[in-house]
Short mmCIF file of C-alpha atoms and ligand atoms in Angstrom, two decimals:
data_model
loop_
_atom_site.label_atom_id
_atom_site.label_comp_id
_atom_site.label_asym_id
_atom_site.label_seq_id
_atom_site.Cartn_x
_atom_site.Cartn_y
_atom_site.Cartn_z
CA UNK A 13 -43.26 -60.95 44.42
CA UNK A 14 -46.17 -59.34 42.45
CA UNK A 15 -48.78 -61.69 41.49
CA UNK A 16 -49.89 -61.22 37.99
CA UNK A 17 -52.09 -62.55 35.09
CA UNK A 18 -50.68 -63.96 32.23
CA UNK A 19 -51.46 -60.19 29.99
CA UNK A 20 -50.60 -58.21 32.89
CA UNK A 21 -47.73 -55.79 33.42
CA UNK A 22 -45.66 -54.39 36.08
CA UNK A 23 -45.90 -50.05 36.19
CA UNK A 24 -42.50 -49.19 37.19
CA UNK A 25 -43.86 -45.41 36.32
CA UNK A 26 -44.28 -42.10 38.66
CA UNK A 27 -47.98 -42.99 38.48
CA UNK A 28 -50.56 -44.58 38.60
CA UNK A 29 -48.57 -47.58 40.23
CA UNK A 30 -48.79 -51.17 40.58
CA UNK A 31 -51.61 -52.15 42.99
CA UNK A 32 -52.04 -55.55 44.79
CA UNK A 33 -55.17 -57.88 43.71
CA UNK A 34 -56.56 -56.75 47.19
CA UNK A 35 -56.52 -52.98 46.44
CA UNK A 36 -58.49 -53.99 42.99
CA UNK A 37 -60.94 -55.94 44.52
CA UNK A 38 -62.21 -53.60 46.85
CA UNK A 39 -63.63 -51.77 44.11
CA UNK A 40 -66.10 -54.49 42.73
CA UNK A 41 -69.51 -53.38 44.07
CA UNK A 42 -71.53 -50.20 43.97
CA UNK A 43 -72.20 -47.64 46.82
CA UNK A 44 -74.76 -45.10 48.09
CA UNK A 45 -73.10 -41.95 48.29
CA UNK A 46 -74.47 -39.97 51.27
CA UNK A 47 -74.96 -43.25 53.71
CA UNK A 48 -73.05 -43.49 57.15
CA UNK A 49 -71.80 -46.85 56.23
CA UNK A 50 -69.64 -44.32 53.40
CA UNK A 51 -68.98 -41.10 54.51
CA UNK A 52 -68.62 -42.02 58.55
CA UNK A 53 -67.35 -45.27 57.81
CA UNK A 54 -64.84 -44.83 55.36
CA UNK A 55 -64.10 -41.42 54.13
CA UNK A 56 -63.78 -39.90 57.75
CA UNK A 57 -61.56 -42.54 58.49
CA UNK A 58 -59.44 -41.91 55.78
CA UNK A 59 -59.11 -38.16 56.81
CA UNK A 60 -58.03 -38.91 59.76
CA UNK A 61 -55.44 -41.74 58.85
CA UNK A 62 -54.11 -39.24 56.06
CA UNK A 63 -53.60 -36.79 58.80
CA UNK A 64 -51.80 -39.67 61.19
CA UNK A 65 -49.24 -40.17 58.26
CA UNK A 66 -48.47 -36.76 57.77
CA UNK A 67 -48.48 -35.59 61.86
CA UNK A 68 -47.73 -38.22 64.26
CA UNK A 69 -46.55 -35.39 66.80
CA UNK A 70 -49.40 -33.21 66.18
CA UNK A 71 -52.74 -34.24 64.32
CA UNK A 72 -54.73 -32.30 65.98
CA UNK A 73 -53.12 -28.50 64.34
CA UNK A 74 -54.08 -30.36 60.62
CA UNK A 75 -57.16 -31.87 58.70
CA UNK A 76 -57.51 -33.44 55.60
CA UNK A 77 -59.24 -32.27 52.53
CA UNK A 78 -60.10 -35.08 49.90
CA UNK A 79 -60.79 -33.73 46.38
CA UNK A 80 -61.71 -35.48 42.58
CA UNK A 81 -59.38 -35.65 40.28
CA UNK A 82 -55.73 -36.68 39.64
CA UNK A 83 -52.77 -34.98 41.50
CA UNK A 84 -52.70 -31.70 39.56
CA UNK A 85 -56.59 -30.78 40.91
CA UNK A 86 -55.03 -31.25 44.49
CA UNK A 87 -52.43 -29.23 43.72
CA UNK A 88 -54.22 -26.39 41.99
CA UNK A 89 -57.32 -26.17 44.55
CA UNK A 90 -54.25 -25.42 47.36
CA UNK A 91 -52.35 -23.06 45.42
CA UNK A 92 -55.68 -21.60 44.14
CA UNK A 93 -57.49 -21.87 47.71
CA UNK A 94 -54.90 -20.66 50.31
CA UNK A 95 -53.02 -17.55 48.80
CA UNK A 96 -54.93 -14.63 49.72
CA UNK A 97 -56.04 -11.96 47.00
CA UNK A 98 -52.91 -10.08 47.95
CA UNK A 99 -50.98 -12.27 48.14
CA UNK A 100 -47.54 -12.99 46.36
CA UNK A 101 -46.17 -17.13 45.90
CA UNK A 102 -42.47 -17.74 45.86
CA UNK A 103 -41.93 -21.23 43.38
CA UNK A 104 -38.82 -23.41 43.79
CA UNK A 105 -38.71 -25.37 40.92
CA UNK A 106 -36.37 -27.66 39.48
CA UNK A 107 -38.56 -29.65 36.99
CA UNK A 108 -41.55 -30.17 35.28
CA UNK A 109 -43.38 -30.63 38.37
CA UNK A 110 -42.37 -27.60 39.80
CA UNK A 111 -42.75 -25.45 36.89
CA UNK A 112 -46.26 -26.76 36.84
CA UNK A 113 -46.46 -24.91 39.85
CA UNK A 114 -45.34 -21.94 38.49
CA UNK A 115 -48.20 -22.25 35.59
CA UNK A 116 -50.90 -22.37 37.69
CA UNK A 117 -50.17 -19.45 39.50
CA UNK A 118 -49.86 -17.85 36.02
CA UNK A 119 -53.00 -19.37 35.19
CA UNK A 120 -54.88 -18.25 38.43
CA UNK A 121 -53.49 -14.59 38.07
CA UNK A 122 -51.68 -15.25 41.23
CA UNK A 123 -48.82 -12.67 41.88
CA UNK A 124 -46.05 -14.97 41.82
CA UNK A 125 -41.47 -15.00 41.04
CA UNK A 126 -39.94 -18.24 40.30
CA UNK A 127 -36.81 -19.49 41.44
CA UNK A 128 -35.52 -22.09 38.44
CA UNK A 129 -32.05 -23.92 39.90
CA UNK A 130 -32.40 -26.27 36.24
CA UNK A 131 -33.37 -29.71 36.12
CA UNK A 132 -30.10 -31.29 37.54
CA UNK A 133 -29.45 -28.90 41.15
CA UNK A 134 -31.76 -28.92 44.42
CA UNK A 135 -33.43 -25.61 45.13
CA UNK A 136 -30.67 -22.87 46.04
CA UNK A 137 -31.02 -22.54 49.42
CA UNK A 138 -29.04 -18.51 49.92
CA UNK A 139 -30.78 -17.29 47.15
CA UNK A 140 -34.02 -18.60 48.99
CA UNK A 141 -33.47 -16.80 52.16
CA UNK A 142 -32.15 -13.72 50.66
CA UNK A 143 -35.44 -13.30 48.96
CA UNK A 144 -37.32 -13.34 51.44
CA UNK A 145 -35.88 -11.24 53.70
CA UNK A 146 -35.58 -8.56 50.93
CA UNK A 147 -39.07 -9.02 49.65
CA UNK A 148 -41.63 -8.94 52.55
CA UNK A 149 -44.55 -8.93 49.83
CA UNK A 150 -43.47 -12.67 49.43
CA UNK A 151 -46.50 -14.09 51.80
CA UNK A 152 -46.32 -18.01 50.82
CA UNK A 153 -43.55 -20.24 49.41
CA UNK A 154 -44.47 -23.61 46.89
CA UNK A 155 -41.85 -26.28 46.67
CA UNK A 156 -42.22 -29.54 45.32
CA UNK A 157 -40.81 -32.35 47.60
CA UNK A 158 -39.53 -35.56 45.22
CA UNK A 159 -39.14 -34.30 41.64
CA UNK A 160 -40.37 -36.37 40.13
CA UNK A 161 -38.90 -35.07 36.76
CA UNK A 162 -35.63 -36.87 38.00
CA UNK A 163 -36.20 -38.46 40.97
CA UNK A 164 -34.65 -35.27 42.98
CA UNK A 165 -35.25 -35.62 47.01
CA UNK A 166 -35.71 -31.61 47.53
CA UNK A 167 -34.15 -30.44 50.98
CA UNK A 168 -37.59 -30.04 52.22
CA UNK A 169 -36.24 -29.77 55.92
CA UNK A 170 -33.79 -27.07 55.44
CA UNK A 171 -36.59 -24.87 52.90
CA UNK A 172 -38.94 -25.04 55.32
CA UNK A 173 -36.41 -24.21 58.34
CA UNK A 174 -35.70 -21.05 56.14
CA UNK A 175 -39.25 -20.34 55.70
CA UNK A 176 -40.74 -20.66 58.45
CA UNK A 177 -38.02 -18.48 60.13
CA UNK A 178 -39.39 -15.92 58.33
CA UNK A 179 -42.56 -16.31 59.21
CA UNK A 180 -44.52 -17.74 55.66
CA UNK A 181 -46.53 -19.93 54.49
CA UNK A 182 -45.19 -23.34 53.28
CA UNK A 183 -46.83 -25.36 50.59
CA UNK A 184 -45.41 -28.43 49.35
CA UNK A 185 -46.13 -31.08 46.53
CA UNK A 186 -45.50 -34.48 48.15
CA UNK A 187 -47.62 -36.14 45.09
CA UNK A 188 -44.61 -38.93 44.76
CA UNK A 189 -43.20 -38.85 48.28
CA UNK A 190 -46.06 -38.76 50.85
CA UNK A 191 -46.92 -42.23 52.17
CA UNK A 192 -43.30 -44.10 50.74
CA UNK A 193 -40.86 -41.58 52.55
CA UNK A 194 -41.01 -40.46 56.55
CA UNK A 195 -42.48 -36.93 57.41
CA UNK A 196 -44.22 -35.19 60.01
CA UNK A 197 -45.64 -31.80 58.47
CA UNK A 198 -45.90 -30.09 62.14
CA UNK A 199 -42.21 -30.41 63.37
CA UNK A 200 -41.23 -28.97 60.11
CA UNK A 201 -43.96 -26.04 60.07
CA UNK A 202 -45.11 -27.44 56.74
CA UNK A 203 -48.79 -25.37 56.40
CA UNK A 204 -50.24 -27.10 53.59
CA UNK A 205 -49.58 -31.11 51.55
CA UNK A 206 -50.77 -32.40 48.71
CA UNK A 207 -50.95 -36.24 47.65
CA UNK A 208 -52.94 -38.59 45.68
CA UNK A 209 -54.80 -41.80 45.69
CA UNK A 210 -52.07 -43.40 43.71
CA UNK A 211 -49.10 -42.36 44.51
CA UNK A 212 -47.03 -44.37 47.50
CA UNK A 213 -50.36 -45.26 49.09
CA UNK A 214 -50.96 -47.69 46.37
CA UNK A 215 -54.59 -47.08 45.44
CA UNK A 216 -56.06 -46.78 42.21
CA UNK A 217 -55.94 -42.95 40.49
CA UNK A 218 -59.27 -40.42 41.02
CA UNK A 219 -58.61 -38.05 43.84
CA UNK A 220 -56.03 -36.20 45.81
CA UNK A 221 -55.97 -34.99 49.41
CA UNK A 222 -55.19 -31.77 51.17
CA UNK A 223 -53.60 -31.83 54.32
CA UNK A 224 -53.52 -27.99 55.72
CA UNK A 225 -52.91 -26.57 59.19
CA UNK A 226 -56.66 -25.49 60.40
CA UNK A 227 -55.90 -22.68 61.90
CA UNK A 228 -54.01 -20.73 58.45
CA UNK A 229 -57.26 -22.57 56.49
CA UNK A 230 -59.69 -21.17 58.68
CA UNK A 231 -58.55 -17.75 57.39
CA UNK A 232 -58.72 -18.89 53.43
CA UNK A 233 -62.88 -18.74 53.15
CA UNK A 234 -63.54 -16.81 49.92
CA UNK A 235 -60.21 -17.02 48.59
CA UNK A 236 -60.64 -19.97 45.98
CA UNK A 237 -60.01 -18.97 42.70
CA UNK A 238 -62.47 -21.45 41.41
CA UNK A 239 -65.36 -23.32 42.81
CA UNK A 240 -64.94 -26.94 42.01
CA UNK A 241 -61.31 -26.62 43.36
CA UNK A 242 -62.39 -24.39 46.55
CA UNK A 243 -60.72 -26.47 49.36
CA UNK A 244 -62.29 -24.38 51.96
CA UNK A 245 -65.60 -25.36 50.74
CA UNK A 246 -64.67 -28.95 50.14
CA UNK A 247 -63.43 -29.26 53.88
CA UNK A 248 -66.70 -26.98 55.37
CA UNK A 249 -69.10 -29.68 53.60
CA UNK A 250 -66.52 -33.09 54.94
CA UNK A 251 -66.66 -31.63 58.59
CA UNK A 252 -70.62 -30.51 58.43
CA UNK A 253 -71.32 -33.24 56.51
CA UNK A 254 -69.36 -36.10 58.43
CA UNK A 255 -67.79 -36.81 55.59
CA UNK A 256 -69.54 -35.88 52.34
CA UNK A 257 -67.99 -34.43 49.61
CA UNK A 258 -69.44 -31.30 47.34
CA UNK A 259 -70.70 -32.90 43.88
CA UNK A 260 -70.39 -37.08 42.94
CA UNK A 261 -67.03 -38.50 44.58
CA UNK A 262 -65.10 -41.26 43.38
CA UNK A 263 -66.56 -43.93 45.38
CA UNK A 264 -64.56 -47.53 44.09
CA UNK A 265 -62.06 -45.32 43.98
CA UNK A 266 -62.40 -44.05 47.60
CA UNK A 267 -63.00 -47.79 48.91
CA UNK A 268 -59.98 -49.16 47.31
CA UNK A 269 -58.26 -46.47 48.70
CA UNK A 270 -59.52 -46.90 52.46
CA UNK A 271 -57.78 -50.72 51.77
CA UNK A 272 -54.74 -49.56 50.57
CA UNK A 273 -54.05 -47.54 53.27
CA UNK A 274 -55.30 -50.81 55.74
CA UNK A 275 -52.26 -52.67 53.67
CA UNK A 276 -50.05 -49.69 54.49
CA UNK A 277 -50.75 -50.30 58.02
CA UNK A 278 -50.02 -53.93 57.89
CA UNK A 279 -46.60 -53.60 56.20
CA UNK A 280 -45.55 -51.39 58.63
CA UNK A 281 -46.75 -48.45 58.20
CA UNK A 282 -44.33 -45.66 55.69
CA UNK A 283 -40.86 -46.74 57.45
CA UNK A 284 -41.41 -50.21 56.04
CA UNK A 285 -42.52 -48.84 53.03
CA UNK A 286 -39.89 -46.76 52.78
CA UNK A 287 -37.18 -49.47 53.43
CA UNK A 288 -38.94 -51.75 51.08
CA UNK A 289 -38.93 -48.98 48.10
CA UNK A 290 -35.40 -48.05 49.40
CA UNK A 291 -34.22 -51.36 48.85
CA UNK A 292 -35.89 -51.43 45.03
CA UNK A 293 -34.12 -48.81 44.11
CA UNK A 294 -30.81 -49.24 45.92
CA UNK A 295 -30.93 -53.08 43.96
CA UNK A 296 -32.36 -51.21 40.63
CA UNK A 297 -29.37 -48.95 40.51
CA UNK A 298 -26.22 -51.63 41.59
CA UNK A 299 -28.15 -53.78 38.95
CA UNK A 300 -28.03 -51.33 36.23
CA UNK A 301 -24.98 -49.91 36.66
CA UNK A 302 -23.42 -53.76 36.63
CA UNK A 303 -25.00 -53.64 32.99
CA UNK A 304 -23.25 -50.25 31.91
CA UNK A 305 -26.58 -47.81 32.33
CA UNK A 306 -25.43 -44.57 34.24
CA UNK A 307 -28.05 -42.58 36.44
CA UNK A 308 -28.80 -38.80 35.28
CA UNK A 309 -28.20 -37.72 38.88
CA UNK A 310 -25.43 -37.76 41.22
CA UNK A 311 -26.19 -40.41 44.18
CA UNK A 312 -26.35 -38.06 46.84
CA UNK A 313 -29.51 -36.82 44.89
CA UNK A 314 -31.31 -39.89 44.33
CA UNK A 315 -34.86 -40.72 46.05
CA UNK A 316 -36.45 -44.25 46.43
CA UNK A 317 -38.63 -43.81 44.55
CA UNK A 318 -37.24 -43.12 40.83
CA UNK A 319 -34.49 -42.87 38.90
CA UNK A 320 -33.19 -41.78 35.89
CA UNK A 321 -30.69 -43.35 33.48
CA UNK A 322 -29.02 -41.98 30.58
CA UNK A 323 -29.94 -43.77 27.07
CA UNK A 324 -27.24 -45.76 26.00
CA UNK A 325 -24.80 -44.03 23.12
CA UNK A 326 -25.00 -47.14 20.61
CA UNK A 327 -26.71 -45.88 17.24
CA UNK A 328 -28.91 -48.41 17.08
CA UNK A 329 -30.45 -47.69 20.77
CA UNK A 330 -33.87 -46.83 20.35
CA UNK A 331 -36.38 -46.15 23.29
CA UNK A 332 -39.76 -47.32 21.72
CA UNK A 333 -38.04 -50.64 21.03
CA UNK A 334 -36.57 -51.16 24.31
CA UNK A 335 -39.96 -50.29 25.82
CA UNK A 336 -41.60 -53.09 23.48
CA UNK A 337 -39.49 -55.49 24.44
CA UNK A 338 -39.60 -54.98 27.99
CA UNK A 339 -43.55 -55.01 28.09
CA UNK A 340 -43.46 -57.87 26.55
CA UNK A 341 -41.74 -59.54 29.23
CA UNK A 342 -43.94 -57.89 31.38
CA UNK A 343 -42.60 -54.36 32.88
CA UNK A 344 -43.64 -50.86 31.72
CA UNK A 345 -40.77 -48.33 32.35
CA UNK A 346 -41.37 -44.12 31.67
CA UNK A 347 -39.37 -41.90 28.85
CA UNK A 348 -37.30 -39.33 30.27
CA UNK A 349 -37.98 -36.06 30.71
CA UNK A 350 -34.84 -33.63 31.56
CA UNK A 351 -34.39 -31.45 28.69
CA UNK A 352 -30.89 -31.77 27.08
CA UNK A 353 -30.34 -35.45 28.00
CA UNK A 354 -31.58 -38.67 26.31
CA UNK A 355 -32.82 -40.89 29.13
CA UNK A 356 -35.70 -42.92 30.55
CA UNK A 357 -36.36 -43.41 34.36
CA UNK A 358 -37.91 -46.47 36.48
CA UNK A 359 -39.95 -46.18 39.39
CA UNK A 360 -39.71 -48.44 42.46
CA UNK A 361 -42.85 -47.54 43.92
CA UNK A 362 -45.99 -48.94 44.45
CA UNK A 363 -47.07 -52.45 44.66
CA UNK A 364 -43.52 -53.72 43.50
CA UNK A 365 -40.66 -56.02 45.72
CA UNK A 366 -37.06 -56.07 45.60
CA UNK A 367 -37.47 -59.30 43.62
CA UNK A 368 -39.50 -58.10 41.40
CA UNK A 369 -36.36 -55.92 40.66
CA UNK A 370 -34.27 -59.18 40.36
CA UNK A 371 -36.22 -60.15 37.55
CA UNK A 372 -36.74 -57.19 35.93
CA UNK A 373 -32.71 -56.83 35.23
CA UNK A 374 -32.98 -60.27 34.13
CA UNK A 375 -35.02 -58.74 31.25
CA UNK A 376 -33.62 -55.88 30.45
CA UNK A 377 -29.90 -57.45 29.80
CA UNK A 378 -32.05 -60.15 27.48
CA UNK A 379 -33.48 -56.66 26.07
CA UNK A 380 -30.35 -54.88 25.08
CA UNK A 381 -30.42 -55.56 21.19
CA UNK A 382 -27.70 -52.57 20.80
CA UNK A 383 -24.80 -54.90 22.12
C1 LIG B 20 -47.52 -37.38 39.68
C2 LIG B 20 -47.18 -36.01 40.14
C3 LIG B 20 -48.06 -34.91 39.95
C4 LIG B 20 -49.29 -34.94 39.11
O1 LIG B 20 -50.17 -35.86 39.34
P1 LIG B 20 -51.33 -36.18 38.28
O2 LIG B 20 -52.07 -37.23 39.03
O3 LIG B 20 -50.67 -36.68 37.02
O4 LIG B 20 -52.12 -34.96 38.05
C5 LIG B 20 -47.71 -33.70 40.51
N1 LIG B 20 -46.56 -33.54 41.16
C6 LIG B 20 -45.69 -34.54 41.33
C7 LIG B 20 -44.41 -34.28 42.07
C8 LIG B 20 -45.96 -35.80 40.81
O5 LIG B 20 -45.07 -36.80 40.98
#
């Protein structure tokens, strides 16, 4: 069970997540920014771990790109970086995330045709490869992996099957999946991933990674759309540099990050992580249902690592209060976000136990003032 201090909460949010006092400690000292004992010692080694968890088969086809910011820089800098000038993106969205996709291409000037299947149905899979073949102008295809909008688990093995029989370029958003859910990027002919620190690696929130196929990013030099976010750049200066990043990085942030991913390793790498979050959510949902909560989504749908439940009918329901008095018994849940239904969603990610889920049913049936 999480150890906490008597103010403390549990984040049972999409982000940033519930560290463990380990992660949080490794931040309390200051660092030199262009020493060995940094960039060789601990950023290189986290490029190459981050390409270990995405490739086991085949880490040597991929490298890893580490960029400031939250999620959404990671995100923009490879949809920005790796679409040629010519080029034309195919978005599958089915949420907020992946119509944030669909913005920054529109933001970027990026020829681009969305493919909307609505908030509550995966990404339609005919309509996907019907495209394609009828449009060969389509050159790269963006899909987000776990909405996180609902907690949809996209069929990211059959889109990229589709894909990459027709020969494009697959880029996927894997902010809330990558590290908490098994994947290996090269047996799916996955080009590009993006993650973040604090996501299902459990650090602390101030950078995202790249992981890209080197020989498609060898190809992308001059295409960045934007400096700061230019992932080719980024990745010329970590390899030349042995690790250093363009402009100040995130250094606590970095170390904590490096331990996080040591803890990773010592649970059992992302199959115990993904039983463990399985098992949070698999006890979240019996519990909830046993107290008359119904999920948004059908089960076939759901993802370990959130869910969403619709609000209860009773008049006097009111989110803001239920939130109050569940952080006052110490657990932080998220509003909803599908458009049409009232509903709120809790993670099971990050530094949180299946008993930790016990308890927090515990208090939410003392928290149901409606009944
Ligand atoms: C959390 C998340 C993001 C955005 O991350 P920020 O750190 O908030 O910028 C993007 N995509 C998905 C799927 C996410 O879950």
């Amino acid at each position: 069970m999480t150890d906490l201090n008597e103010n403390d909460y549990l984040l049972l949010t999409p982000g940033p997540l519930s560290t463990s006092p380990t992660v949080r400690a490794a931040m309390n000292r200051d660092w030199c920014t262009w020493d060995d004992d940094y960039n060789v010692g601990v950023v290189t080694p986290i490029r190459e771990k981050l390409v270990q968890l995405a490739t086991a088969s085949r880490p040597d086809e991929y490298t890893c790109v580490l960029l400031q910011g939250s999620g959404t820089f990671s995100v923009e800098s490879m949809i920005g970086s790796t679409i040629p000038p010519d080029g034309k993106l195919l978005v599958l969205a089915n949420g907020a995330y992946g119509n944030r996709l669909a913005q920054i291409a529109a933001r970027l000037n990026i020829n681009h045709i969305v493919h909307d299947s609505g908030e509550l149905a995966p990404p339609d899979l005919m309509r996907l490869g019907e495209t394609l073949s009828d449009d060969p102008g389509i050159t790269h295809v963006v899909v987000v992996h776990n909405e996180t909008t609902t907690g949809m688990m996209n069929p990211l093995e059959d889109i990229a099957s589709i894909v990459k029989s027709q020969d494009r370029v697959l880029l996927v958003d894997s902010m809330s999946a990558f590290g908490g859910v098994p994947l290996d990027v090269a047996e799916l002919g996955v080009d590009y991933v993006v993650s973040s620190a604090n996501k299902c690696i459990q650090g602390v929130p101030g950078f995202g990674f790249v992981i890209g196929r080197v020989a498609h990013m060898k190809q992308t030099k001059g295409w960045a759309r934007s400096l700061s976010l230019d992932i080719h750049d980024q990745w010329q200066c970590m390899e030349h540099g042995r690790g250093k990043w363009r402009y100040t990085s995130p250094t606590h942030v970095v170390h904590a990050f490096y331990q996080a991913l040591i803890e990773l390793e010592e649970e059992g790498g992302v199959a115990a992580r993904h039983a463990r979050y399985t098992e949070n959510q698999r006890r979240l949902v019996t519990g909830m249902e046993r107290l008359g909560f119904r999920c948004v989504l059908p089960v076939k749908y759901h993802s370990p690592i959130i869910t969403g439940f619709r609000s209860p009918e009773h008049p006097d329901y009111e989110f803001q209060r239920f939130y109050g008095l569940l952080k006052a018994q110490g657990f932080v849940i998220y509003p909803g976000k599908v458009t049409g239904i009232a509903s709120f969603r809790i993670g099971s990610i990050g530094h949180v136990f299946p008993e930790d889920i016990d308890r927090l049913l515990i208090a939410i049936q003392a928290s149901m003032y409606w009944e």
